[in-house]
Structures are given as C-alpha cells and as structure tokens.
PDB file of C-alpha atoms and ligand atoms in Angstrom:
ATOM      1  CA  MET A   1      -3.483   1.485 166.776  1.00  0.00           C
ATOM      2  CA  THR A   2      -2.674  -0.624 169.804  1.00  0.00           C
ATOM      3  CA  THR A   3      -0.678  -3.806 169.508  1.00  0.00           C
ATOM      4  CA  PRO A   4      -3.086  -6.707 168.858  1.00  0.00           C
ATOM      5  CA  THR A   5      -3.564  -9.548 171.315  1.00  0.00           C
ATOM      6  CA  ILE A   6      -3.411 -13.214 170.375  1.00  0.00           C
ATOM      7  CA  GLY A   7      -7.202 -13.291 170.409  1.00  0.00           C
ATOM      8  CA  GLU A   8      -7.378 -10.355 167.981  1.00  0.00           C
ATOM      9  CA  LEU A   9      -4.710 -11.767 165.675  1.00  0.00           C
ATOM     10  CA  LEU A  10      -6.540 -15.092 165.498  1.00  0.00           C
ATOM     11  CA  THR A  11      -9.880 -13.452 164.779  1.00  0.00           C
ATOM     12  CA  SER A  12      -8.564 -11.339 161.931  1.00  0.00           C
ATOM     13  CA  ALA A  13      -6.467 -14.188 160.456  1.00  0.00           C
ATOM     14  CA  THR A  14      -9.432 -16.560 160.626  1.00  0.00           C
ATOM     15  CA  HIS A  15     -11.546 -14.073 158.728  1.00  0.00           C
ATOM     16  CA  ASP A  16      -8.808 -13.599 156.127  1.00  0.00           C
ATOM     17  CA  LEU A  17      -8.049 -17.327 155.660  1.00  0.00           C
ATOM     18  CA  ALA A  18     -11.718 -18.257 155.315  1.00  0.00           C
ATOM     19  CA  ALA A  19     -11.466 -17.043 151.712  1.00  0.00           C
ATOM     20  CA  THR A  20      -9.283 -19.996 150.708  1.00  0.00           C
ATOM     21  CA  SER A  21      -9.174 -22.547 153.548  1.00  0.00           C
ATOM     22  CA  PRO A  22     -11.873 -24.900 154.832  1.00  0.00           C
ATOM     23  CA  THR A  23     -10.235 -24.772 158.297  1.00  0.00           C
ATOM     24  CA  PRO A  24      -9.317 -21.098 158.808  1.00  0.00           C
ATOM     25  CA  ARG A  25      -9.382 -20.983 162.630  1.00  0.00           C
ATOM     26  CA  LEU A  26      -7.313 -24.146 163.034  1.00  0.00           C
ATOM     27  CA  ASP A  27      -4.835 -22.892 160.419  1.00  0.00           C
ATOM     28  CA  ALA A  28      -4.479 -19.540 162.189  1.00  0.00           C
ATOM     29  CA  GLU A  29      -3.865 -21.250 165.529  1.00  0.00           C
ATOM     30  CA  LEU A  30      -1.290 -23.663 164.097  1.00  0.00           C
ATOM     31  CA  LEU A  31       0.612 -20.853 162.367  1.00  0.00           C
ATOM     32  CA  LEU A  32       0.617 -18.552 165.396  1.00  0.00           C
ATOM     33  CA  ALA A  33       1.616 -21.357 167.763  1.00  0.00           C
ATOM     34  CA  HIS A  34       4.480 -22.146 165.368  1.00  0.00           C
ATOM     35  CA  VAL A  35       5.669 -18.522 165.303  1.00  0.00           C
ATOM     36  CA  LEU A  36       5.556 -18.252 169.110  1.00  0.00           C
ATOM     37  CA  ASN A  37       6.976 -21.750 169.524  1.00  0.00           C
ATOM     38  CA  TRP A  38       4.142 -22.597 171.910  1.00  0.00           C
ATOM     39  CA  PRO A  39       1.829 -25.594 172.121  1.00  0.00           C
ATOM     40  CA  ARG A  40      -1.488 -24.623 170.512  1.00  0.00           C
ATOM     41  CA  ALA A  41      -3.467 -24.914 173.778  1.00  0.00           C
ATOM     42  CA  ARG A  42      -1.392 -22.110 175.310  1.00  0.00           C
ATOM     43  CA  LEU A  43      -2.819 -19.638 172.781  1.00  0.00           C
ATOM     44  CA  LEU A  44      -6.247 -19.983 174.326  1.00  0.00           C
ATOM     45  CA  ALA A  45      -4.934 -19.783 177.871  1.00  0.00           C
ATOM     46  CA  GLU A  46      -3.022 -16.585 177.076  1.00  0.00           C
ATOM     47  CA  TYR A  47      -5.180 -15.003 174.404  1.00  0.00           C
ATOM     48  CA  ARG A  48      -4.606 -11.502 175.879  1.00  0.00           C
ATOM     49  CA  HIS A  49      -0.830 -11.783 175.342  1.00  0.00           C
ATOM     50  CA  ARG A  50       0.517  -9.370 172.713  1.00  0.00           C
ATOM     51  CA  PRO A  51       3.120 -10.891 170.348  1.00  0.00           C
ATOM     52  CA  ASP A  52       6.003  -8.558 169.526  1.00  0.00           C
ATOM     53  CA  ALA A  53       6.591  -6.875 166.162  1.00  0.00           C
ATOM     54  CA  ALA A  54       8.931  -9.590 164.829  1.00  0.00           C
ATOM     55  CA  GLN A  55       6.440 -12.294 165.755  1.00  0.00           C
ATOM     56  CA  ARG A  56       3.561 -10.386 164.163  1.00  0.00           C
ATOM     57  CA  SER A  57       5.507  -9.943 160.968  1.00  0.00           C
ATOM     58  CA  ALA A  58       6.474 -13.641 160.845  1.00  0.00           C
ATOM     59  CA  PHE A  59       2.822 -14.547 161.405  1.00  0.00           C
ATOM     60  CA  ASP A  60       1.667 -12.149 158.659  1.00  0.00           C
ATOM     61  CA  GLN A  61       4.049 -13.761 156.190  1.00  0.00           C
ATOM     62  CA  LEU A  62       2.880 -17.293 156.968  1.00  0.00           C
ATOM     63  CA  ARG A  63      -0.733 -16.180 156.863  1.00  0.00           C
ATOM     64  CA  ALA A  64      -0.254 -14.685 153.406  1.00  0.00           C
ATOM     65  CA  ARG A  65       1.372 -17.894 152.136  1.00  0.00           C
ATOM     66  CA  ARG A  66      -1.467 -19.950 153.614  1.00  0.00           C
ATOM     67  CA  ARG A  67      -4.007 -17.632 152.034  1.00  0.00           C
ATOM     68  CA  ALA A  68      -2.336 -18.315 148.666  1.00  0.00           C
ATOM     69  CA  GLY A  69      -2.876 -22.048 149.207  1.00  0.00           C
ATOM     70  CA  GLU A  70       0.375 -23.375 150.683  1.00  0.00           C
ATOM     71  CA  PRO A  71      -0.411 -26.273 153.054  1.00  0.00           C
ATOM     72  CA  VAL A  72      -0.084 -25.532 156.780  1.00  0.00           C
ATOM     73  CA  ALA A  73       2.024 -28.676 157.281  1.00  0.00           C
ATOM     74  CA  TYR A  74       4.743 -27.336 154.943  1.00  0.00           C
ATOM     75  CA  LEU A  75       4.600 -23.877 156.575  1.00  0.00           C
ATOM     76  CA  VAL A  76       5.123 -25.281 160.067  1.00  0.00           C
ATOM     77  CA  GLY A  77       7.268 -28.261 158.972  1.00  0.00           C
ATOM     78  CA  HIS A  78       5.371 -31.034 160.697  1.00  0.00           C
ATOM     79  CA  LYS A  79       2.078 -32.942 160.744  1.00  0.00           C
ATOM     80  CA  GLU A  80       0.234 -35.155 163.217  1.00  0.00           C
ATOM     81  CA  PHE A  81      -0.491 -38.712 162.026  1.00  0.00           C
ATOM     82  CA  TYR A  82      -1.684 -41.681 164.082  1.00  0.00           C
ATOM     83  CA  GLY A  83      -0.658 -39.905 167.293  1.00  0.00           C
ATOM     84  CA  LEU A  84       2.837 -39.182 165.952  1.00  0.00           C
ATOM     85  CA  ASP A  85       4.349 -35.803 165.213  1.00  0.00           C
ATOM     86  CA  LEU A  86       6.157 -36.124 161.881  1.00  0.00           C
ATOM     87  CA  VAL A  87       8.514 -33.796 160.071  1.00  0.00           C
ATOM     88  CA  VAL A  88       7.292 -33.102 156.534  1.00  0.00           C
ATOM     89  CA  THR A  89       8.796 -31.089 153.688  1.00  0.00           C
ATOM     90  CA  PRO A  90       7.654 -30.423 150.123  1.00  0.00           C
ATOM     91  CA  ALA A  91       9.654 -33.556 149.177  1.00  0.00           C
ATOM     92  CA  THR A  92       7.005 -35.659 150.927  1.00  0.00           C
ATOM     93  CA  LEU A  93       3.258 -36.013 150.612  1.00  0.00           C
ATOM     94  CA  ILE A  94       1.498 -34.688 153.726  1.00  0.00           C
ATOM     95  CA  PRO A  95       0.073 -37.662 155.665  1.00  0.00           C
ATOM     96  CA  ARG A  96      -3.743 -37.725 155.464  1.00  0.00           C
ATOM     97  CA  PRO A  97      -6.143 -38.861 158.199  1.00  0.00           C
ATOM     98  CA  GLU A  98      -7.716 -41.406 155.792  1.00  0.00           C
ATOM     99  CA  THR A  99      -4.398 -43.238 155.690  1.00  0.00           C
ATOM    100  CA  GLU A 100      -4.834 -44.136 159.363  1.00  0.00           C
ATOM    101  CA  LEU A 101      -7.300 -46.796 158.159  1.00  0.00           C
ATOM    102  CA  LEU A 102      -4.478 -48.377 156.141  1.00  0.00           C
ATOM    103  CA  VAL A 103      -2.348 -48.502 159.311  1.00  0.00           C
ATOM    104  CA  GLU A 104      -5.178 -50.034 161.360  1.00  0.00           C
ATOM    105  CA  LEU A 105      -5.836 -52.741 158.801  1.00  0.00           C
ATOM    106  CA  ALA A 106      -2.113 -53.494 158.475  1.00  0.00           C
ATOM    107  CA  LEU A 107      -1.849 -53.848 162.275  1.00  0.00           C
ATOM    108  CA  ALA A 108      -4.784 -56.281 162.224  1.00  0.00           C
ATOM    109  CA  GLU A 109      -3.096 -58.309 159.457  1.00  0.00           C
ATOM    110  CA  ALA A 110       0.143 -58.362 161.442  1.00  0.00           C
ATOM    111  CA  GLN A 111      -1.687 -59.802 164.465  1.00  0.00           C
ATOM    112  CA  ARG A 112      -3.522 -62.343 162.320  1.00  0.00           C
ATOM    113  CA  ILE A 113      -0.379 -63.561 160.547  1.00  0.00           C
ATOM    114  CA  SER A 114       1.569 -63.799 163.822  1.00  0.00           C
ATOM    115  CA  ALA A 115      -1.259 -65.761 165.465  1.00  0.00           C
ATOM    116  CA  GLN A 116      -1.462 -68.109 162.495  1.00  0.00           C
ATOM    117  CA  ARG A 117       2.292 -68.648 162.635  1.00  0.00           C
ATOM    118  CA  SER A 118       2.353 -69.534 166.311  1.00  0.00           C
ATOM    119  CA  ALA A 119      -0.673 -71.849 165.874  1.00  0.00           C
ATOM    120  CA  HIS A 120       1.198 -73.729 163.144  1.00  0.00           C
ATOM    121  CA  HIS A 121       4.585 -73.514 164.871  1.00  0.00           C
ATOM    122  CA  THR A 122       6.049 -72.307 161.606  1.00  0.00           C
ATOM    123  CA  ALA A 123       8.500 -69.692 160.453  1.00  0.00           C
ATOM    124  CA  PRO A 124      10.013 -68.265 163.594  1.00  0.00           C
ATOM    125  CA  GLY A 125      11.646 -64.875 163.385  1.00  0.00           C
ATOM    126  CA  ALA A 126      10.357 -61.361 163.103  1.00  0.00           C
ATOM    127  CA  LEU A 127       7.337 -60.408 161.072  1.00  0.00           C
ATOM    128  CA  THR A 128       8.546 -58.392 158.086  1.00  0.00           C
ATOM    129  CA  ILE A 129       6.703 -55.512 156.465  1.00  0.00           C
ATOM    130  CA  ALA A 130       7.485 -53.363 153.429  1.00  0.00           C
ATOM    131  CA  ASP A 131       6.057 -49.823 153.212  1.00  0.00           C
ATOM    132  CA  ILE A 132       6.294 -48.974 149.535  1.00  0.00           C
ATOM    133  CA  GLY A 133       6.547 -45.253 148.797  1.00  0.00           C
ATOM    134  CA  THR A 134       7.136 -44.354 152.416  1.00  0.00           C
ATOM    135  CA  GLY A 135       7.473 -40.583 151.913  1.00  0.00           C
ATOM    136  CA  SER A 136       7.791 -39.038 155.394  1.00  0.00           C
ATOM    137  CA  GLY A 137       7.842 -42.571 156.851  1.00  0.00           C
ATOM    138  CA  ALA A 138       4.368 -42.110 158.352  1.00  0.00           C
ATOM    139  CA  ILE A 139       3.022 -45.624 157.751  1.00  0.00           C
ATOM    140  CA  ALA A 140       6.286 -47.421 158.557  1.00  0.00           C
ATOM    141  CA  ILE A 141       6.738 -45.502 161.811  1.00  0.00           C
ATOM    142  CA  ALA A 142       3.110 -45.929 162.914  1.00  0.00           C
ATOM    143  CA  LEU A 143       3.425 -49.689 162.334  1.00  0.00           C
ATOM    144  CA  ALA A 144       6.817 -49.958 164.025  1.00  0.00           C
ATOM    145  CA  THR A 145       5.635 -48.158 167.158  1.00  0.00           C
ATOM    146  CA  HIS A 146       2.704 -50.604 167.500  1.00  0.00           C
ATOM    147  CA  LEU A 147       4.568 -53.783 166.500  1.00  0.00           C
ATOM    148  CA  PRO A 148       7.580 -53.833 168.823  1.00  0.00           C
ATOM    149  CA  THR A 149       9.271 -56.823 167.192  1.00  0.00           C
ATOM    150  CA  ALA A 150       8.475 -56.301 163.502  1.00  0.00           C
ATOM    151  CA  LEU A 151      11.188 -55.536 160.958  1.00  0.00           C
ATOM    152  CA  ILE A 152      10.098 -52.880 158.486  1.00  0.00           C
ATOM    153  CA  TYR A 153      11.523 -51.860 155.119  1.00  0.00           C
ATOM    154  CA  ALA A 154      10.609 -48.293 154.170  1.00  0.00           C
ATOM    155  CA  VAL A 155      11.115 -47.912 150.422  1.00  0.00           C
ATOM    156  CA  ASP A 156      11.040 -44.763 148.306  1.00  0.00           C
ATOM    157  CA  LEU A 157      12.274 -43.684 144.917  1.00  0.00           C
ATOM    158  CA  SER A 158      13.028 -40.180 146.180  1.00  0.00           C
ATOM    159  CA  PRO A 159      16.289 -39.659 148.122  1.00  0.00           C
ATOM    160  CA  ALA A 160      14.887 -36.336 149.413  1.00  0.00           C
ATOM    161  CA  ALA A 161      11.836 -38.112 150.853  1.00  0.00           C
ATOM    162  CA  LEU A 162      14.079 -40.792 152.396  1.00  0.00           C
ATOM    163  CA  ALA A 163      16.076 -38.061 154.171  1.00  0.00           C
ATOM    164  CA  VAL A 164      12.851 -36.844 155.795  1.00  0.00           C
ATOM    165  CA  ALA A 165      11.838 -40.410 156.688  1.00  0.00           C
ATOM    166  CA  ALA A 166      15.292 -40.960 158.230  1.00  0.00           C
ATOM    167  CA  GLU A 167      14.802 -37.937 160.467  1.00  0.00           C
ATOM    168  CA  ASN A 168      11.393 -39.170 161.627  1.00  0.00           C
ATOM    169  CA  ILE A 169      12.632 -42.718 162.202  1.00  0.00           C
ATOM    170  CA  ALA A 170      15.519 -41.402 164.303  1.00  0.00           C
ATOM    171  CA  ARG A 171      13.186 -39.127 166.302  1.00  0.00           C
ATOM    172  CA  TYR A 172      11.175 -42.153 167.326  1.00  0.00           C
ATOM    173  CA  GLY A 173      14.246 -44.271 168.060  1.00  0.00           C
ATOM    174  CA  LEU A 174      13.382 -46.842 165.376  1.00  0.00           C
ATOM    175  CA  THR A 175      16.550 -46.964 163.286  1.00  0.00           C
ATOM    176  CA  ALA A 176      17.297 -50.540 164.366  1.00  0.00           C
ATOM    177  CA  ARG A 177      13.959 -51.877 163.030  1.00  0.00           C
ATOM    178  CA  VAL A 178      12.947 -49.549 160.206  1.00  0.00           C
ATOM    179  CA  HIS A 179      15.346 -49.881 157.302  1.00  0.00           C
ATOM    180  CA  LEU A 180      15.336 -47.355 154.491  1.00  0.00           C
ATOM    181  CA  LEU A 181      15.770 -48.571 150.930  1.00  0.00           C
ATOM    182  CA  GLN A 182      16.006 -46.384 147.850  1.00  0.00           C
ATOM    183  CA  GLY A 183      14.509 -47.663 144.634  1.00  0.00           C
ATOM    184  CA  ASP A 184      11.448 -48.474 142.553  1.00  0.00           C
ATOM    185  CA  LEU A 185       8.541 -50.223 144.312  1.00  0.00           C
ATOM    186  CA  LEU A 186       9.464 -53.769 145.404  1.00  0.00           C
ATOM    187  CA  SER A 187      12.789 -54.034 143.588  1.00  0.00           C
ATOM    188  CA  PRO A 188      15.036 -52.962 146.523  1.00  0.00           C
ATOM    189  CA  LEU A 189      13.629 -55.595 148.941  1.00  0.00           C
ATOM    190  CA  PRO A 190      16.313 -58.103 150.007  1.00  0.00           C
ATOM    191  CA  ALA A 191      13.821 -60.955 150.571  1.00  0.00           C
ATOM    192  CA  PRO A 192      10.074 -61.681 150.467  1.00  0.00           C
ATOM    193  CA  VAL A 193       8.052 -60.070 153.289  1.00  0.00           C
ATOM    194  CA  ASP A 194       4.893 -60.931 155.237  1.00  0.00           C
ATOM    195  CA  ILE A 195       3.071 -57.690 154.559  1.00  0.00           C
ATOM    196  CA  ILE A 196       3.300 -55.183 151.727  1.00  0.00           C
ATOM    197  CA  VAL A 197       1.592 -51.897 152.575  1.00  0.00           C
ATOM    198  CA  SER A 198       1.429 -48.915 150.276  1.00  0.00           C
ATOM    199  CA  ASN A 199      -0.211 -45.560 149.731  1.00  0.00           C
ATOM    200  CA  PRO A 200       1.105 -45.284 146.169  1.00  0.00           C
ATOM    201  CA  PRO A 201       0.588 -42.408 143.745  1.00  0.00           C
ATOM    202  CA  TYR A 202      -2.961 -42.980 142.511  1.00  0.00           C
ATOM    203  CA  THR A 203      -4.385 -39.673 141.424  1.00  0.00           C
ATOM    204  CA  ILE A 204      -5.148 -38.428 137.949  1.00  0.00           C
ATOM    205  CA  LEU A 205      -3.125 -35.227 138.152  1.00  0.00           C
ATOM    206  CA  ALA A 206      -5.578 -33.238 136.059  1.00  0.00           C
ATOM    207  CA  ASP A 207      -8.331 -34.046 138.574  1.00  0.00           C
ATOM    208  CA  VAL A 208      -6.375 -33.314 141.750  1.00  0.00           C
ATOM    209  CA  GLU A 209      -7.448 -30.424 143.955  1.00  0.00           C
ATOM    210  CA  PRO A 210      -5.455 -27.399 142.629  1.00  0.00           C
ATOM    211  CA  HIS A 211      -3.663 -26.575 145.900  1.00  0.00           C
ATOM    212  CA  VAL A 212      -2.576 -30.208 146.277  1.00  0.00           C
ATOM    213  CA  ARG A 213      -1.316 -30.231 142.688  1.00  0.00           C
ATOM    214  CA  ALA A 214       0.475 -26.910 143.147  1.00  0.00           C
ATOM    215  CA  TYR A 215       2.345 -27.804 146.342  1.00  0.00           C
ATOM    216  CA  GLU A 216       2.644 -31.558 146.923  1.00  0.00           C
ATOM    217  CA  PRO A 217       5.165 -33.794 145.099  1.00  0.00           C
ATOM    218  CA  HIS A 218       3.846 -35.165 141.818  1.00  0.00           C
ATOM    219  CA  LEU A 219       6.018 -38.242 142.264  1.00  0.00           C
ATOM    220  CA  ALA A 220       3.765 -39.110 145.232  1.00  0.00           C
ATOM    221  CA  LEU A 221       0.500 -38.253 143.475  1.00  0.00           C
ATOM    222  CA  ASP A 222       0.666 -39.158 139.795  1.00  0.00           C
ATOM    223  CA  GLY A 223      -0.865 -42.551 139.057  1.00  0.00           C
ATOM    224  CA  GLY A 224      -0.852 -42.058 135.299  1.00  0.00           C
ATOM    225  CA  PRO A 225      -3.719 -41.258 132.919  1.00  0.00           C
ATOM    226  CA  ASN A 226      -6.298 -43.299 134.858  1.00  0.00           C
ATOM    227  CA  GLY A 227      -4.573 -43.447 138.246  1.00  0.00           C
ATOM    228  CA  MET A 228      -3.864 -47.195 137.872  1.00  0.00           C
ATOM    229  CA  ASP A 229      -0.240 -47.310 136.658  1.00  0.00           C
ATOM    230  CA  VAL A 230       1.425 -47.953 139.993  1.00  0.00           C
ATOM    231  CA  TYR A 231      -1.154 -50.521 141.164  1.00  0.00           C
ATOM    232  CA  ARG A 232      -0.554 -52.458 137.960  1.00  0.00           C
ATOM    233  CA  ARG A 233       3.217 -52.603 138.434  1.00  0.00           C
ATOM    234  CA  LEU A 234       3.028 -53.186 142.172  1.00  0.00           C
ATOM    235  CA  LEU A 235       0.481 -56.017 141.999  1.00  0.00           C
ATOM    236  CA  ALA A 236       2.301 -57.703 139.123  1.00  0.00           C
ATOM    237  CA  ALA A 237       5.491 -57.874 141.197  1.00  0.00           C
ATOM    238  CA  ALA A 238       3.845 -58.560 144.570  1.00  0.00           C
ATOM    239  CA  PRO A 239       3.376 -62.372 144.501  1.00  0.00           C
ATOM    240  CA  ALA A 240       7.132 -62.910 144.129  1.00  0.00           C
ATOM    241  CA  ALA A 241       7.858 -60.455 146.953  1.00  0.00           C
ATOM    242  CA  LEU A 242       5.389 -61.936 149.434  1.00  0.00           C
ATOM    243  CA  ARG A 243       5.895 -64.861 151.794  1.00  0.00           C
ATOM    244  CA  PRO A 244       3.209 -67.590 151.693  1.00  0.00           C
ATOM    245  CA  GLY A 245       0.095 -66.426 153.554  1.00  0.00           C
ATOM    246  CA  GLY A 246       1.199 -62.793 153.360  1.00  0.00           C
ATOM    247  CA  THR A 247      -1.003 -59.771 152.750  1.00  0.00           C
ATOM    248  CA  ILE A 248      -0.913 -56.720 150.483  1.00  0.00           C
ATOM    249  CA  LEU A 249      -2.724 -53.576 151.661  1.00  0.00           C
ATOM    250  CA  LEU A 250      -3.240 -50.702 149.254  1.00  0.00           C
ATOM    251  CA  GLU A 251      -4.734 -47.265 149.768  1.00  0.00           C
ATOM    252  CA  ILE A 252      -6.945 -46.272 146.837  1.00  0.00           C
ATOM    253  CA  GLY A 253      -8.886 -43.265 145.606  1.00  0.00           C
ATOM    254  CA  ALA A 254     -12.608 -43.362 146.397  1.00  0.00           C
ATOM    255  CA  TRP A 255     -13.477 -44.079 142.743  1.00  0.00           C
ATOM    256  CA  GLN A 256     -10.956 -46.915 142.241  1.00  0.00           C
ATOM    257  CA  GLY A 257     -12.431 -49.710 144.372  1.00  0.00           C
ATOM    258  CA  ALA A 258     -13.830 -51.920 141.630  1.00  0.00           C
ATOM    259  CA  ALA A 259     -10.832 -51.465 139.324  1.00  0.00           C
ATOM    260  CA  VAL A 260      -8.192 -52.249 141.975  1.00  0.00           C
ATOM    261  CA  VAL A 261     -10.167 -55.218 143.344  1.00  0.00           C
ATOM    262  CA  ALA A 262     -10.460 -56.656 139.813  1.00  0.00           C
ATOM    263  CA  LEU A 263      -6.774 -56.080 139.142  1.00  0.00           C
ATOM    264  CA  ALA A 264      -5.793 -57.738 142.442  1.00  0.00           C
ATOM    265  CA  ARG A 265      -7.974 -60.788 141.678  1.00  0.00           C
ATOM    266  CA  ALA A 266      -6.407 -61.083 138.249  1.00  0.00           C
ATOM    267  CA  THR A 267      -2.787 -60.690 139.359  1.00  0.00           C
ATOM    268  CA  VAL A 268      -2.608 -62.456 142.752  1.00  0.00           C
ATOM    269  CA  PRO A 269      -3.781 -66.050 142.288  1.00  0.00           C
ATOM    270  CA  ASP A 270      -6.235 -67.515 144.842  1.00  0.00           C
ATOM    271  CA  ALA A 271      -6.238 -64.326 146.904  1.00  0.00           C
ATOM    272  CA  ASP A 272      -8.977 -63.215 149.266  1.00  0.00           C
ATOM    273  CA  VAL A 273      -9.565 -59.586 148.183  1.00  0.00           C
ATOM    274  CA  ARG A 274     -11.604 -57.138 150.260  1.00  0.00           C
ATOM    275  CA  LEU A 275     -12.536 -53.501 150.002  1.00  0.00           C
ATOM    276  CA  HIS A 276     -12.744 -51.261 153.103  1.00  0.00           C
ATOM    277  CA  GLN A 277     -14.360 -47.837 153.591  1.00  0.00           C
ATOM    278  CA  ASP A 278     -12.891 -44.908 155.512  1.00  0.00           C
ATOM    279  CA  LEU A 279     -14.733 -42.862 158.167  1.00  0.00           C
ATOM    280  CA  ALA A 280     -16.278 -40.715 155.446  1.00  0.00           C
ATOM    281  CA  GLY A 281     -17.771 -43.867 153.888  1.00  0.00           C
ATOM    282  CA  HIS A 282     -15.476 -43.778 150.827  1.00  0.00           C
ATOM    283  CA  ASP A 283     -13.755 -46.856 149.436  1.00  0.00           C
ATOM    284  CA  ARG A 284     -10.196 -46.376 150.714  1.00  0.00           C
ATOM    285  CA  VAL A 285      -8.230 -49.606 151.231  1.00  0.00           C
ATOM    286  CA  VAL A 286      -7.972 -52.894 149.328  1.00  0.00           C
ATOM    287  CA  VAL A 287      -6.688 -55.850 151.366  1.00  0.00           C
ATOM    288  CA  VAL A 288      -5.299 -58.787 149.382  1.00  0.00           C
ATOM    289  CA  ARG A 289      -4.629 -61.902 151.451  1.00  0.00           C
ATOM    290  CA  SER A 290      -2.638 -64.556 149.683  1.00  0.00           C
ATOM    291  CA  THR A 291      -3.279 -68.196 150.507  1.00  0.00           C
ATOM    292  CA  GLY A 292      -0.871 -70.645 152.138  1.00  0.00           C
ATOM    293  CA  VAL A 293       0.407 -70.987 155.669  1.00  0.00           C
TER     294      VAL A 293
HETATM  295  N1  LIG B   1      -4.947 -38.658 149.067  1.00  0.00           N
HETATM  296  C1  LIG B   1      -4.179 -37.869 148.135  1.00  0.00           C
HETATM  297  C2  LIG B   1      -5.090 -36.854 147.466  1.00  0.00           C
HETATM  298  O1  LIG B   1      -6.089 -37.214 146.916  1.00  0.00           O
HETATM  299  C3  LIG B   1      -3.533 -38.744 147.081  1.00  0.00           C
HETATM  300  C4  LIG B   1      -2.458 -39.537 147.627  1.00  0.00           C
HETATM  301  C5  LIG B   1      -1.918 -40.541 146.649  1.00  0.00           C
HETATM  302  O2  LIG B   1      -1.910 -40.390 145.431  1.00  0.00           O
HETATM  303  N2  LIG B   1      -1.469 -41.581 147.210  1.00  0.00           N
HETATM  304  O3  LIG B   1      -4.811 -35.688 147.497  1.00  0.00           O
END
C-alpha cells in the first residue's frame, strides 16, 4: 500500500468520523492541521503531500479519540470564539458560537451606559464589568478587546479554569485590564460594577448531550435539578453588586426564557427585562437593565 496523501487521509477520516460527529470533514481537517502544525487552509493547497509515519500515527490516535466522542477543541487544545483563538482544556467549558450573542449584547450595553454617563456628566472613570464563571476567559477577553478602556473582573470558582483564563488573557496582552478573581459568583468582587455578564451552569445534567456530559466540566454545566440554581443565587445577589443604571446579561438554555425572565422581574426591582434569540431562533440571553442614572 502506498503512503496516503493528505487528500486520502481526510477522505477516509471523514468517512470514519461521520459515524459519531455532525461535522466529520471539519473535524478531520482540524485534527490533521494540528498534527502537521499547519494552518487548515494549507491542507487544501497541498492535499497531495504525504505525511510521514509519525504524523499518520498521531493523526490516527486523535481520530480514534474523536470517533469515541472527545471534543475536537480538547484534542487540539484551542477553540475559535468571537475572532479570538483561545486555549481550552478539560477544566474549561468549550466556548460555543451562541455565546457570541451574549458578547454582542454586553458590548451594546457598555456603549449605552457610557453614552448615558457622558450625557449626564456623572461617574467618571472606567466602565467596570464582571464576567461570572469566566472559564477559558472567552467572554471577558472578547469584551476587553472591543472596549479598550473597560476594567473587567473575570471570576471563577475553579483555580484550574482560572489558570487557562490567565494564559488567554496574557496571550492577548490584557493582564492590566482583566483581573482574575477566584470564588463563588459575585462574592469576590471588590466593588459594585456597571455590567454583570454570565454564561453560568444552566443545564439539567441528565438531559445534556452524552458527549458533552462525558467530557466537559460538570462545574460549568450543572444548574441543579431544574437548571435554575445558579440563576437564583446570582440574581438574588446581583442588585447589591450592580451600580445604579447597570445591566445584568445572562445566557440561558432555550427552554428557560420564561422562568429566568420571571425570576429576574421578581428579584431585581423596577428592572427592564428582555429576552433575546440566537441565530438559530432559540431564546438565549436575558438582559436585565436596572433603573437609575
Ligand atoms: N451550552 C451548553 C450546552 O448546552 C451549556 C452551557 C452552560 O451550562 N452554561 O451544552
């Protein structure tokens, strides 16, 4: 048998991965590019190249792990999110494309609050944001790169996740403005903030897709028996941790819209509460604007 080309390796891996992955071709390309240490586009330009035996064996091992359900992001050690390339490990949830909506809405709130401030000539100083349950730091870093003067607290209970976030923050040169805090929800914050943003654990573990449940950290997924535990604690503590006129933005599961909106209305007095849908049309983010200037 002759040594296979890149094109042949990708074809056979795609066929093999189709048994368990919804994106077999993409997975095969990402894994092979990782093994060769090439950008993915180069695979297509050089599809007649023949990887050597060590590279083929490394690729076969990753392909087998992927076939068994291990997420590609953990196999290659990084994931694209909001135009950023982030290091991820099994200590962190893998950033999801839906969460980009949370970032977009938080950026819009940041602009709105800043504009309101300058119109009222009040409260000079940097806009402050808390990303609660930062994991890999995805949300905090995406916000920091688009808000060049904001001060961001990235909070997580998991020291292992914070180590990953620290690496990502350093990679993007943001250590001066993104501060890591270890602890439970809002408790580590040194002072009230303008914006609280969070993609908290909200799933009902028993209902989670089996590969997600098998590989991703339960600390980042488990929202208790009905997925509401963390929202309850977070919203109860939020008014005291928010500056007047501040906003809370929460990612939610597609089935949780009504419950989280009702909880927000009950726990944050006089708030303007709105539900937003992601690109797939699913309820995905609840925005809670508190009143006051
Ligand atoms: N979006 C993740 C999933 O459904 C859940 C993330 C979370 O609990 N915050 O797999």
